[in-house]
C-alpha cells in the first residue's frame, strides 16, 4: 500500500476553520454540561423531596406514639376522676330521685371513616316543544 502524504500546515498557524470547529466544540460541551447540570438538579430535587417525605413520616409516627402514650396515661385518670365524682354525687342524685348513669369505660380509638361519595345532580330534561302555527 502506498501511503498518502497530506499537506500539513504548521501547528501554530490558526485558520478560520480551526476557530469555527473550536467554537462548535465549545457549544457541544456547554450544551452537554447544561443537560448534565439540569439532570443533576432534578436528581437532587427528587432526593430532597424523598428525604422530606421520609422526615414527615417519621415525625408523624413519633407524634402518634407520644400521643398514644399520653392518652394511655390520661384516660385512666379521667375515668377514675369521673367515677369519684359520680360516687360523691350518688347520694345527692338519690335524694332528688334521679338514677346515676353507669360508669363509663375507657374509649377505644376511633376508626377512620370513609368519605361519602358526592351526591350526583339529577340531569334536567329539556322542555317539550310546542308546535307553532304559521
PDB file of C-alpha atoms in Angstrom:
ATOM      1  CA  UNK A   1       0.000   0.000   0.000  1.00  0.00           C
ATOM      2  CA  UNK A   2       1.116   3.377  -0.784  1.00  0.00           C
ATOM      3  CA  UNK A   3       0.987   6.000   1.864  1.00  0.00           C
ATOM      4  CA  UNK A   4      -0.610   9.232   1.005  1.00  0.00           C
ATOM      5  CA  UNK A   5       1.049  12.314   2.295  1.00  0.00           C
ATOM      6  CA  UNK A   6      -1.109  15.238   3.172  1.00  0.00           C
ATOM      7  CA  UNK A   7      -0.098  18.756   3.088  1.00  0.00           C
ATOM      8  CA  UNK A   8       0.031  19.956   6.636  1.00  0.00           C
ATOM      9  CA  UNK A   9       0.320  23.430   7.825  1.00  0.00           C
ATOM     10  CA  UNK A  10       2.404  24.493  10.682  1.00  0.00           C
ATOM     11  CA  UNK A  11       0.648  23.712  14.001  1.00  0.00           C
ATOM     12  CA  UNK A  12       0.990  27.296  15.139  1.00  0.00           C
ATOM     13  CA  UNK A  13      -0.993  28.623  12.217  1.00  0.00           C
ATOM     14  CA  UNK A  14      -4.671  29.153  13.138  1.00  0.00           C
ATOM     15  CA  UNK A  15      -7.282  29.381  10.426  1.00  0.00           C
ATOM     16  CA  UNK A  16     -10.921  30.385  10.439  1.00  0.00           C
ATOM     17  CA  UNK A  17     -11.843  26.714  10.090  1.00  0.00           C
ATOM     18  CA  UNK A  18      -9.963  25.941  13.317  1.00  0.00           C
ATOM     19  CA  UNK A  19     -11.823  28.727  15.105  1.00  0.00           C
ATOM     20  CA  UNK A  20     -15.146  27.517  13.716  1.00  0.00           C
ATOM     21  CA  UNK A  21     -14.504  23.921  14.819  1.00  0.00           C
ATOM     22  CA  UNK A  22     -13.311  25.062  18.242  1.00  0.00           C
ATOM     23  CA  UNK A  23     -16.480  27.134  18.650  1.00  0.00           C
ATOM     24  CA  UNK A  24     -18.648  24.164  17.666  1.00  0.00           C
ATOM     25  CA  UNK A  25     -16.778  22.026  20.170  1.00  0.00           C
ATOM     26  CA  UNK A  26     -17.347  24.596  22.917  1.00  0.00           C
ATOM     27  CA  UNK A  27     -21.044  24.780  22.081  1.00  0.00           C
ATOM     28  CA  UNK A  28     -21.348  20.985  22.188  1.00  0.00           C
ATOM     29  CA  UNK A  29     -19.502  20.764  25.501  1.00  0.00           C
ATOM     30  CA  UNK A  30     -21.545  23.602  27.003  1.00  0.00           C
ATOM     31  CA  UNK A  31     -24.788  22.012  25.816  1.00  0.00           C
ATOM     32  CA  UNK A  32     -23.846  18.621  27.251  1.00  0.00           C
ATOM     33  CA  UNK A  33     -22.793  20.285  30.501  1.00  0.00           C
ATOM     34  CA  UNK A  34     -26.108  22.139  30.661  1.00  0.00           C
ATOM     35  CA  UNK A  35     -28.080  18.931  30.207  1.00  0.00           C
ATOM     36  CA  UNK A  36     -25.938  17.178  32.801  1.00  0.00           C
ATOM     37  CA  UNK A  37     -26.423  20.052  35.237  1.00  0.00           C
ATOM     38  CA  UNK A  38     -30.195  20.017  34.672  1.00  0.00           C
ATOM     39  CA  UNK A  39     -30.248  16.247  35.237  1.00  0.00           C
ATOM     40  CA  UNK A  40     -28.263  16.609  38.449  1.00  0.00           C
ATOM     41  CA  UNK A  41     -30.588  19.376  39.636  1.00  0.00           C
ATOM     42  CA  UNK A  42     -33.634  17.166  39.008  1.00  0.00           C
ATOM     43  CA  UNK A  43     -31.990  14.257  40.845  1.00  0.00           C
ATOM     44  CA  UNK A  44     -31.157  16.499  43.799  1.00  0.00           C
ATOM     45  CA  UNK A  45     -34.702  17.857  43.903  1.00  0.00           C
ATOM     46  CA  UNK A  46     -36.108  14.317  43.860  1.00  0.00           C
ATOM     47  CA  UNK A  47     -33.693  13.255  46.599  1.00  0.00           C
ATOM     48  CA  UNK A  48     -34.688  16.254  48.730  1.00  0.00           C
ATOM     49  CA  UNK A  49     -38.370  15.512  48.191  1.00  0.00           C
ATOM     50  CA  UNK A  50     -37.916  11.868  49.220  1.00  0.00           C
ATOM     51  CA  UNK A  51     -35.926  12.960  52.278  1.00  0.00           C
ATOM     52  CA  UNK A  52     -38.603  15.484  53.284  1.00  0.00           C
ATOM     53  CA  UNK A  53     -41.346  12.872  52.882  1.00  0.00           C
ATOM     54  CA  UNK A  54     -39.349  10.410  54.986  1.00  0.00           C
ATOM     55  CA  UNK A  55     -38.872  13.015  57.734  1.00  0.00           C
ATOM     56  CA  UNK A  56     -42.597  13.823  57.693  1.00  0.00           C
ATOM     57  CA  UNK A  57     -43.492  10.125  58.006  1.00  0.00           C
ATOM     58  CA  UNK A  58     -41.038   9.632  60.874  1.00  0.00           C
ATOM     59  CA  UNK A  59     -42.277  12.743  62.668  1.00  0.00           C
ATOM     60  CA  UNK A  60     -45.892  11.650  62.250  1.00  0.00           C
ATOM     61  CA  UNK A  61     -45.094   8.203  63.654  1.00  0.00           C
ATOM     62  CA  UNK A  62     -43.214   9.705  66.606  1.00  0.00           C
ATOM     63  CA  UNK A  63     -46.067  12.096  67.410  1.00  0.00           C
ATOM     64  CA  UNK A  64     -48.659   9.335  67.200  1.00  0.00           C
ATOM     65  CA  UNK A  65     -46.587   7.166  69.525  1.00  0.00           C
ATOM     66  CA  UNK A  66     -46.219  10.003  72.014  1.00  0.00           C
ATOM     67  CA  UNK A  67     -49.925  10.851  71.818  1.00  0.00           C
ATOM     68  CA  UNK A  68     -50.853   7.217  72.400  1.00  0.00           C
ATOM     69  CA  UNK A  69     -48.549   7.204  75.414  1.00  0.00           C
ATOM     70  CA  UNK A  70     -50.115  10.381  76.811  1.00  0.00           C
ATOM     71  CA  UNK A  71     -53.604   9.085  76.074  1.00  0.00           C
ATOM     72  CA  UNK A  72     -52.766   5.850  77.886  1.00  0.00           C
ATOM     73  CA  UNK A  73     -51.725   7.860  80.954  1.00  0.00           C
ATOM     74  CA  UNK A  74     -54.564  10.402  80.914  1.00  0.00           C
ATOM     75  CA  UNK A  75     -57.601   8.247  80.151  1.00  0.00           C
ATOM     76  CA  UNK A  76     -57.378   6.051  83.274  1.00  0.00           C
ATOM     77  CA  UNK A  77     -57.081   9.181  85.423  1.00  0.00           C
ATOM     78  CA  UNK A  78     -60.101  10.754  83.743  1.00  0.00           C
ATOM     79  CA  UNK A  79     -62.114   7.566  84.252  1.00  0.00           C
ATOM     80  CA  UNK A  80     -61.029   7.439  87.897  1.00  0.00           C
ATOM     81  CA  UNK A  81     -61.923  11.106  88.426  1.00  0.00           C
ATOM     82  CA  UNK A  82     -65.283  10.589  86.750  1.00  0.00           C
ATOM     83  CA  UNK A  83     -66.005   7.593  88.965  1.00  0.00           C
ATOM     84  CA  UNK A  84     -65.108   9.597  92.095  1.00  0.00           C
ATOM     85  CA  UNK A  85     -67.395  12.449  91.051  1.00  0.00           C
ATOM     86  CA  UNK A  86     -70.256  10.056  90.358  1.00  0.00           C
ATOM     87  CA  UNK A  87     -69.826   8.256  93.688  1.00  0.00           C
ATOM     88  CA  UNK A  88     -69.866  11.595  95.522  1.00  0.00           C
ATOM     89  CA  UNK A  89     -72.918  12.766  93.609  1.00  0.00           C
ATOM     90  CA  UNK A  90     -74.797   9.465  94.007  1.00  0.00           C
ATOM     91  CA  UNK A  91     -76.360  10.381  97.408  1.00  0.00           C
ATOM     92  CA  UNK A  92     -77.490  13.759  96.060  1.00  0.00           C
ATOM     93  CA  UNK A  93     -78.999  12.154  92.981  1.00  0.00           C
ATOM     94  CA  UNK A  94     -80.764   9.579  95.158  1.00  0.00           C
ATOM     95  CA  UNK A  95     -82.319  12.358  97.235  1.00  0.00           C
ATOM     96  CA  UNK A  96     -83.514  14.040  94.049  1.00  0.00           C
ATOM     97  CA  UNK A  97     -84.897  10.760  92.752  1.00  0.00           C
ATOM     98  CA  UNK A  98     -82.543  10.515  89.810  1.00  0.00           C
ATOM     99  CA  UNK A  99     -80.634   7.401  88.895  1.00  0.00           C
ATOM    100  CA  UNK A 100     -76.893   7.740  88.332  1.00  0.00           C
ATOM    101  CA  UNK A 101     -75.602   6.670  84.932  1.00  0.00           C
ATOM    102  CA  UNK A 102     -73.472   3.548  84.613  1.00  0.00           C
ATOM    103  CA  UNK A 103     -69.764   4.146  84.828  1.00  0.00           C
ATOM    104  CA  UNK A 104     -68.028   4.814  81.572  1.00  0.00           C
ATOM    105  CA  UNK A 105     -65.259   2.653  80.255  1.00  0.00           C
ATOM    106  CA  UNK A 106     -62.111   3.894  78.569  1.00  0.00           C
ATOM    107  CA  UNK A 107     -62.620   4.991  74.997  1.00  0.00           C
ATOM    108  CA  UNK A 108     -61.386   2.909  72.143  1.00  0.00           C
ATOM    109  CA  UNK A 109     -59.553   4.729  69.368  1.00  0.00           C
ATOM    110  CA  UNK A 110     -61.892   5.908  66.651  1.00  0.00           C
ATOM    111  CA  UNK A 111     -61.801   4.095  63.331  1.00  0.00           C
ATOM    112  CA  UNK A 112     -61.151   6.041  60.164  1.00  0.00           C
ATOM    113  CA  UNK A 113     -64.401   6.829  58.406  1.00  0.00           C
ATOM    114  CA  UNK A 114     -64.828   6.648  54.678  1.00  0.00           C
ATOM    115  CA  UNK A 115     -65.885   9.834  52.988  1.00  0.00           C
ATOM    116  CA  UNK A 116     -69.304   9.530  51.401  1.00  0.00           C
ATOM    117  CA  UNK A 117     -69.415   9.795  47.643  1.00  0.00           C
ATOM    118  CA  UNK A 118     -70.567  13.206  46.437  1.00  0.00           C
ATOM    119  CA  UNK A 119     -74.234  13.308  45.548  1.00  0.00           C
ATOM    120  CA  UNK A 120     -74.981  13.334  41.852  1.00  0.00           C
ATOM    121  CA  UNK A 121     -77.169  16.004  40.436  1.00  0.00           C
ATOM    122  CA  UNK A 122     -80.214  14.936  38.506  1.00  0.00           C
ATOM    123  CA  UNK A 123     -79.972  15.528  34.783  1.00  0.00           C
ATOM    124  CA  UNK A 124     -82.510  18.045  33.573  1.00  0.00           C
ATOM    125  CA  UNK A 125     -84.678  17.002  30.679  1.00  0.00           C
ATOM    126  CA  UNK A 126     -85.368  19.597  28.031  1.00  0.00           C
ATOM    127  CA  UNK A 127     -88.869  21.033  27.952  1.00  0.00           C
ATOM    128  CA  UNK A 128     -91.270  19.745  25.325  1.00  0.00           C
ATOM    129  CA  UNK A 129     -91.584  21.953  22.312  1.00  0.00           C
ATOM    130  CA  UNK A 130     -94.973  23.032  21.176  1.00  0.00           C
ATOM    131  CA  UNK A 131     -95.804  23.297  17.517  1.00  0.00           C
ATOM    132  CA  UNK A 132     -96.009  26.844  16.245  1.00  0.00           C
ATOM    133  CA  UNK A 133     -98.786  27.964  13.996  1.00  0.00           C
ATOM    134  CA  UNK A 134     -97.609  29.639  10.858  1.00  0.00           C
TER     135      UNK A 134
END
